[in-house]
mmCIF file of C-alpha atoms in Angstrom:
data_model
loop_
_atom_site.group_PDB
_atom_site.id
_atom_site.type_symbol
_atom_site.label_atom_id
_atom_site.label_comp_id
_atom_site.label_asym_id
_atom_site.label_seq_id
_atom_site.Cartn_x
_atom_site.Cartn_y
_atom_site.Cartn_z
ATOM 1 C CA UNK A 1 62.441 209.290 2.845
ATOM 2 C CA UNK A 2 60.174 209.737 5.840
ATOM 3 C CA UNK A 3 56.432 209.704 5.179
ATOM 4 C CA UNK A 4 53.762 210.748 7.656
ATOM 5 C CA UNK A 5 50.035 209.969 7.684
ATOM 6 C CA UNK A 6 47.449 211.376 10.086
ATOM 7 C CA UNK A 7 44.378 209.398 11.109
ATOM 8 C CA UNK A 8 41.441 209.924 13.440
ATOM 9 C CA UNK A 9 37.841 211.146 13.659
ATOM 10 C CA UNK A 10 36.880 214.057 11.440
ATOM 11 C CA UNK A 11 34.111 215.204 13.776
ATOM 12 C CA UNK A 12 34.336 215.793 17.519
ATOM 13 C CA UNK A 13 31.659 217.133 19.829
ATOM 14 C CA UNK A 14 32.284 220.239 21.947
ATOM 15 C CA UNK A 15 33.831 219.537 25.369
ATOM 16 C CA UNK A 16 35.101 216.146 24.213
ATOM 17 C CA UNK A 17 38.687 215.076 23.488
ATOM 18 C CA UNK A 18 40.196 215.213 20.019
ATOM 19 C CA UNK A 19 42.471 212.246 19.320
ATOM 20 C CA UNK A 20 44.729 211.859 16.297
ATOM 21 C CA UNK A 21 47.505 209.460 15.367
ATOM 22 C CA UNK A 22 50.419 209.947 13.008
ATOM 23 C CA UNK A 23 51.961 206.859 11.441
ATOM 24 C CA UNK A 24 55.591 207.186 10.372
ATOM 25 C CA UNK A 25 57.031 205.164 7.498
ATOM 26 C CA UNK A 26 60.415 205.208 5.834
ATOM 27 C CA UNK A 27 62.199 205.709 9.114
ATOM 28 C CA UNK A 28 62.167 204.652 12.745
ATOM 29 C CA UNK A 29 60.443 206.922 15.207
ATOM 30 C CA UNK A 30 62.946 205.798 17.847
ATOM 31 C CA UNK A 31 66.062 206.490 15.785
ATOM 32 C CA UNK A 32 66.722 209.676 17.679
ATOM 33 C CA UNK A 33 67.204 211.640 14.473
ATOM 34 C CA UNK A 34 63.870 213.440 14.634
ATOM 35 C CA UNK A 35 61.508 215.362 16.838
ATOM 36 C CA UNK A 36 57.848 214.669 16.022
ATOM 37 C CA UNK A 37 55.412 217.568 15.935
ATOM 38 C CA UNK A 38 51.760 218.481 15.608
ATOM 39 C CA UNK A 39 50.738 221.667 13.822
ATOM 40 C CA UNK A 40 47.259 222.946 13.019
ATOM 41 C CA UNK A 41 45.650 225.420 10.643
ATOM 42 C CA UNK A 42 42.108 226.741 11.149
ATOM 43 C CA UNK A 43 40.195 227.204 7.895
ATOM 44 C CA UNK A 44 41.459 230.269 6.073
ATOM 45 C CA UNK A 45 44.017 231.072 8.770
ATOM 46 C CA UNK A 46 47.696 230.586 9.494
ATOM 47 C CA UNK A 47 49.752 227.782 10.976
ATOM 48 C CA UNK A 48 49.927 227.184 14.723
ATOM 49 C CA UNK A 49 52.562 224.960 16.329
ATOM 50 C CA UNK A 50 50.968 222.658 18.937
ATOM 51 C CA UNK A 51 53.941 220.761 20.324
ATOM 52 C CA UNK A 52 56.562 218.091 19.777
ATOM 53 C CA UNK A 53 57.872 214.882 21.284
ATOM 54 C CA UNK A 54 61.198 213.109 21.169
ATOM 55 C CA UNK A 55 61.292 209.325 20.986
ATOM 56 C CA UNK A 56 62.396 209.239 24.633
ATOM 57 C CA UNK A 57 59.080 210.810 25.593
ATOM 58 C CA UNK A 58 60.269 214.355 26.268
ATOM 59 C CA UNK A 59 57.554 216.814 25.266
ATOM 60 C CA UNK A 60 57.251 220.541 24.616
ATOM 61 C CA UNK A 61 53.915 222.292 24.151
ATOM 62 C CA UNK A 62 52.612 225.631 22.953
ATOM 63 C CA UNK A 63 51.879 227.558 26.168
ATOM 64 C CA UNK A 64 48.476 228.611 24.843
ATOM 65 C CA UNK A 65 47.407 224.951 24.549
ATOM 66 C CA UNK A 66 49.565 223.306 27.207
ATOM 67 C CA UNK A 67 46.763 222.723 29.713
ATOM 68 C CA UNK A 68 44.741 220.728 27.172
ATOM 69 C CA UNK A 69 47.397 218.943 25.065
ATOM 70 C CA UNK A 70 49.094 215.581 25.415
ATOM 71 C CA UNK A 71 51.482 214.182 22.809
ATOM 72 C CA UNK A 72 52.668 210.614 23.190
ATOM 73 C CA UNK A 73 54.750 208.139 21.217
ATOM 74 C CA UNK A 74 54.319 204.409 20.556
ATOM 75 C CA UNK A 75 57.644 203.134 19.295
ATOM 76 C CA UNK A 76 56.285 199.601 18.776
ATOM 77 C CA UNK A 77 53.824 200.914 16.187
ATOM 78 C CA UNK A 78 56.075 203.694 14.850
ATOM 79 C CA UNK A 79 53.344 206.195 15.700
ATOM 80 C CA UNK A 80 52.864 209.307 17.752
ATOM 81 C CA UNK A 81 49.581 210.750 18.918
ATOM 82 C CA UNK A 82 47.824 213.977 19.855
ATOM 83 C CA UNK A 83 45.094 214.420 22.423
ATOM 84 C CA UNK A 84 43.391 217.798 22.853
ATOM 85 C CA UNK A 85 40.802 217.972 25.611
ATOM 86 C CA UNK A 86 37.769 220.191 26.164
ATOM 87 C CA UNK A 87 37.536 221.184 22.531
ATOM 88 C CA UNK A 88 35.446 224.072 21.226
ATOM 89 C CA UNK A 89 34.614 225.328 17.742
ATOM 90 C CA UNK A 90 37.875 227.292 17.859
ATOM 91 C CA UNK A 91 39.754 223.995 17.659
ATOM 92 C CA UNK A 92 38.294 223.259 14.230
ATOM 93 C CA UNK A 93 41.304 223.018 11.937
ATOM 94 C CA UNK A 94 43.391 220.925 9.604
ATOM 95 C CA UNK A 95 45.807 219.062 11.834
ATOM 96 C CA UNK A 96 49.225 218.149 10.457
ATOM 97 C CA UNK A 97 51.918 215.916 11.844
ATOM 98 C CA UNK A 98 55.464 216.846 10.876
ATOM 99 C CA UNK A 99 59.064 215.949 11.592
ATOM 100 C CA UNK A 100 61.978 218.075 12.683
ATOM 101 C CA UNK A 101 65.558 216.922 12.153
ATOM 102 C CA UNK A 102 68.059 219.112 13.945
ATOM 103 C CA UNK A 103 67.703 222.566 12.453
ATOM 104 C CA UNK A 104 65.692 221.336 9.511
ATOM 105 C CA UNK A 105 62.200 222.008 10.778
ATOM 106 C CA UNK A 106 59.706 221.072 9.637
ATOM 107 C CA UNK A 107 61.039 218.910 6.823
ATOM 108 C CA UNK A 108 58.411 216.218 6.317
ATOM 109 C CA UNK A 109 54.651 216.749 6.657
ATOM 110 C CA UNK A 110 51.579 214.557 6.578
ATOM 111 C CA UNK A 111 48.800 215.483 4.172
ATOM 112 C CA UNK A 112 46.723 216.893 6.998
ATOM 113 C CA UNK A 113 43.333 215.910 8.373
ATOM 114 C CA UNK A 114 40.379 218.210 8.934
ATOM 115 C CA UNK A 115 38.821 217.975 12.367
ATOM 116 C CA UNK A 116 35.527 219.771 12.877
ATOM 117 C CA UNK A 117 34.204 220.481 16.354
ATOM 118 C CA UNK A 118 30.437 220.531 16.232
ATOM 119 C CA UNK A 119 27.475 219.004 17.973
ATOM 120 C CA UNK B 1 54.398 233.359 22.641
ATOM 121 C CA UNK B 2 53.412 235.743 19.864
ATOM 122 C CA UNK B 3 53.364 234.878 16.174
ATOM 123 C CA UNK B 4 56.176 236.261 14.064
ATOM 124 C CA UNK B 5 55.123 239.243 11.950
ATOM 125 C CA UNK B 6 54.928 238.930 8.164
ATOM 126 C CA UNK B 7 53.336 241.229 5.583
ATOM 127 C CA UNK B 8 49.869 240.024 4.624
ATOM 128 C CA UNK B 9 50.601 240.155 0.924
ATOM 129 C CA UNK B 10 53.413 240.702 -1.563
ATOM 130 C CA UNK B 11 53.115 240.790 -5.324
ATOM 131 C CA UNK B 12 55.397 240.926 -8.319
ATOM 132 C CA UNK B 13 55.515 240.355 -12.044
ATOM 133 C CA UNK B 14 57.063 237.280 -13.632
ATOM 134 C CA UNK B 15 60.842 237.523 -13.644
ATOM 135 C CA UNK B 16 60.969 240.073 -10.856
ATOM 136 C CA UNK B 17 62.355 239.553 -7.358
ATOM 137 C CA UNK B 18 60.313 239.851 -4.198
ATOM 138 C CA UNK B 19 61.267 239.728 -0.538
ATOM 139 C CA UNK B 20 59.122 238.609 2.392
ATOM 140 C CA UNK B 21 60.084 239.704 5.886
ATOM 141 C CA UNK B 22 59.585 237.819 9.146
ATOM 142 C CA UNK B 23 60.047 239.876 12.303
ATOM 143 C CA UNK B 24 60.398 238.403 15.765
ATOM 144 C CA UNK B 25 62.402 239.147 18.878
ATOM 145 C CA UNK B 26 65.777 238.359 20.364
ATOM 146 C CA UNK B 27 64.127 235.331 21.994
ATOM 147 C CA UNK B 28 63.361 233.707 18.677
ATOM 148 C CA UNK B 29 64.472 234.959 15.241
ATOM 149 C CA UNK B 30 67.253 237.124 16.612
ATOM 150 C CA UNK B 31 68.576 234.560 19.042
ATOM 151 C CA UNK B 32 68.916 231.470 16.888
ATOM 152 C CA UNK B 33 69.785 230.485 13.339
ATOM 153 C CA UNK B 34 66.825 228.131 13.269
ATOM 154 C CA UNK B 35 64.525 230.061 10.960
ATOM 155 C CA UNK B 36 62.647 228.124 8.282
ATOM 156 C CA UNK B 37 60.382 229.104 5.405
ATOM 157 C CA UNK B 38 57.468 227.153 3.948
ATOM 158 C CA UNK B 39 55.436 227.377 0.764
ATOM 159 C CA UNK B 40 51.785 226.335 0.867
ATOM 160 C CA UNK B 41 49.540 225.990 -2.151
ATOM 161 C CA UNK B 42 45.745 225.896 -1.598
ATOM 162 C CA UNK B 43 44.577 222.619 -0.109
ATOM 163 C CA UNK B 44 48.119 221.295 0.257
ATOM 164 C CA UNK B 45 50.473 220.707 3.148
ATOM 165 C CA UNK B 46 53.256 223.239 3.625
ATOM 166 C CA UNK B 47 56.584 222.482 1.948
ATOM 167 C CA UNK B 48 59.933 223.349 3.513
ATOM 168 C CA UNK B 49 61.793 225.808 1.265
ATOM 169 C CA UNK B 50 64.548 227.159 3.543
ATOM 170 C CA UNK B 51 65.951 225.935 6.859
ATOM 171 C CA UNK B 52 68.565 227.291 9.262
ATOM 172 C CA UNK B 53 68.051 230.798 7.811
ATOM 173 C CA UNK B 54 69.600 230.200 4.403
ATOM 174 C CA UNK B 55 69.867 226.490 3.564
ATOM 175 C CA UNK B 56 67.808 224.985 0.770
ATOM 176 C CA UNK B 57 66.607 221.370 0.953
ATOM 177 C CA UNK B 58 67.389 219.193 -2.015
ATOM 178 C CA UNK B 59 65.029 219.923 -4.900
ATOM 179 C CA UNK B 60 64.197 223.513 -3.981
ATOM 180 C CA UNK B 61 65.143 225.897 -6.823
ATOM 181 C CA UNK B 62 68.015 228.262 -6.132
ATOM 182 C CA UNK B 63 65.637 231.131 -6.941
ATOM 183 C CA UNK B 64 64.671 230.855 -3.294
ATOM 184 C CA UNK B 65 67.109 232.318 -0.788
ATOM 185 C CA UNK B 66 67.013 233.269 2.869
ATOM 186 C CA UNK B 67 68.844 235.682 5.121
ATOM 187 C CA UNK B 68 68.636 237.265 8.547
ATOM 188 C CA UNK B 69 69.546 240.575 10.122
ATOM 189 C CA UNK B 70 68.919 241.115 13.812
ATOM 190 C CA UNK B 71 65.378 240.086 14.694
ATOM 191 C CA UNK B 72 64.182 239.992 11.069
ATOM 192 C CA UNK B 73 64.547 237.124 8.626
ATOM 193 C CA UNK B 74 63.824 237.432 4.917
ATOM 194 C CA UNK B 75 62.888 235.145 2.048
ATOM 195 C CA UNK B 76 63.752 236.339 -1.446
ATOM 196 C CA UNK B 77 62.297 234.814 -4.576
ATOM 197 C CA UNK B 78 64.279 235.781 -7.663
ATOM 198 C CA UNK B 79 62.965 235.348 -11.182
ATOM 199 C CA UNK B 80 59.393 235.059 -9.944
ATOM 200 C CA UNK B 81 57.357 232.382 -11.723
ATOM 201 C CA UNK B 82 53.626 231.721 -11.910
ATOM 202 C CA UNK B 83 53.977 228.556 -9.810
ATOM 203 C CA UNK B 84 55.457 230.623 -6.970
ATOM 204 C CA UNK B 85 52.011 232.050 -6.257
ATOM 205 C CA UNK B 86 51.190 230.616 -2.839
ATOM 206 C CA UNK B 87 51.135 231.387 0.860
ATOM 207 C CA UNK B 88 54.496 231.573 2.629
ATOM 208 C CA UNK B 89 55.174 231.095 6.319
ATOM 209 C CA UNK B 90 58.284 231.483 8.426
ATOM 210 C CA UNK B 91 58.996 229.636 11.664
ATOM 211 C CA UNK B 92 61.597 229.991 14.380
ATOM 212 C CA UNK B 93 62.932 228.047 17.330
ATOM 213 C CA UNK B 94 62.559 229.983 20.589
ATOM 214 C CA UNK B 95 64.388 230.398 23.870
ATOM 215 C CA UNK B 96 61.812 228.206 25.598
ATOM 216 C CA UNK B 97 62.687 225.271 23.310
ATOM 217 C CA UNK B 98 59.436 225.855 21.482
ATOM 218 C CA UNK B 99 58.542 226.848 17.943
ATOM 219 C CA UNK B 100 56.525 229.740 16.573
ATOM 220 C CA UNK B 101 55.162 230.433 13.096
ATOM 221 C CA UNK B 102 54.784 233.671 11.229
ATOM 222 C CA UNK B 103 51.434 235.206 10.354
ATOM 223 C CA UNK B 104 51.775 234.207 6.707
ATOM 224 C CA UNK B 105 52.194 236.104 3.428
ATOM 225 C CA UNK B 106 50.156 235.651 0.276
ATOM 226 C CA UNK B 107 52.357 235.986 -2.799
ATOM 227 C CA UNK B 108 50.599 237.038 -5.985
ATOM 228 C CA UNK B 109 52.217 236.825 -9.409
ATOM 229 C CA UNK B 110 50.766 239.629 -11.506
#
């Protein structure tokens, strides 16, 4: 069974870049069976899909975040990463990594990590 | 892309059935059978309950069922139980090869 674990700073200053990593265990990130996604949830609000990456490097992003988002994959470490630039307080949220296998989206989730944007 | 529309809240008594709707457009819900439903308890990560409109992952009780008609998908919980009290979200694949979530529904067991 695939397991996902987010890691990264819990506090980021405004205008800086948020960087998170998701480590995948129980399966190979380069197997081609999954798409790897980032999803966020501001405190007390709903879920927002950020984007996903395939092991080959193909990426798809939420149009509302596209200009600030980069998702990348490191197959040697079985990890994928999120970078969100020029953050503001509105980017404060719990960030989840999740997997998508064919039509079964999103089947596995990390526990989530709270990132607060504040000076 | 706009979030899919869900009712803010739905409630029911134990043993009853409730249905949560998820309304999109022909570019998402109506155009693809890639609608999923998630259950989220406070402080926890969402859990996949239904995928591809009506399929249940292993371990999900058969009290949970999904369907779709036109641009609206629905999640029905039959025989409502206290542990079903949670937030529920739908998601859909879209024509731009993207994904979109619903606005979320708080289910209360009376």
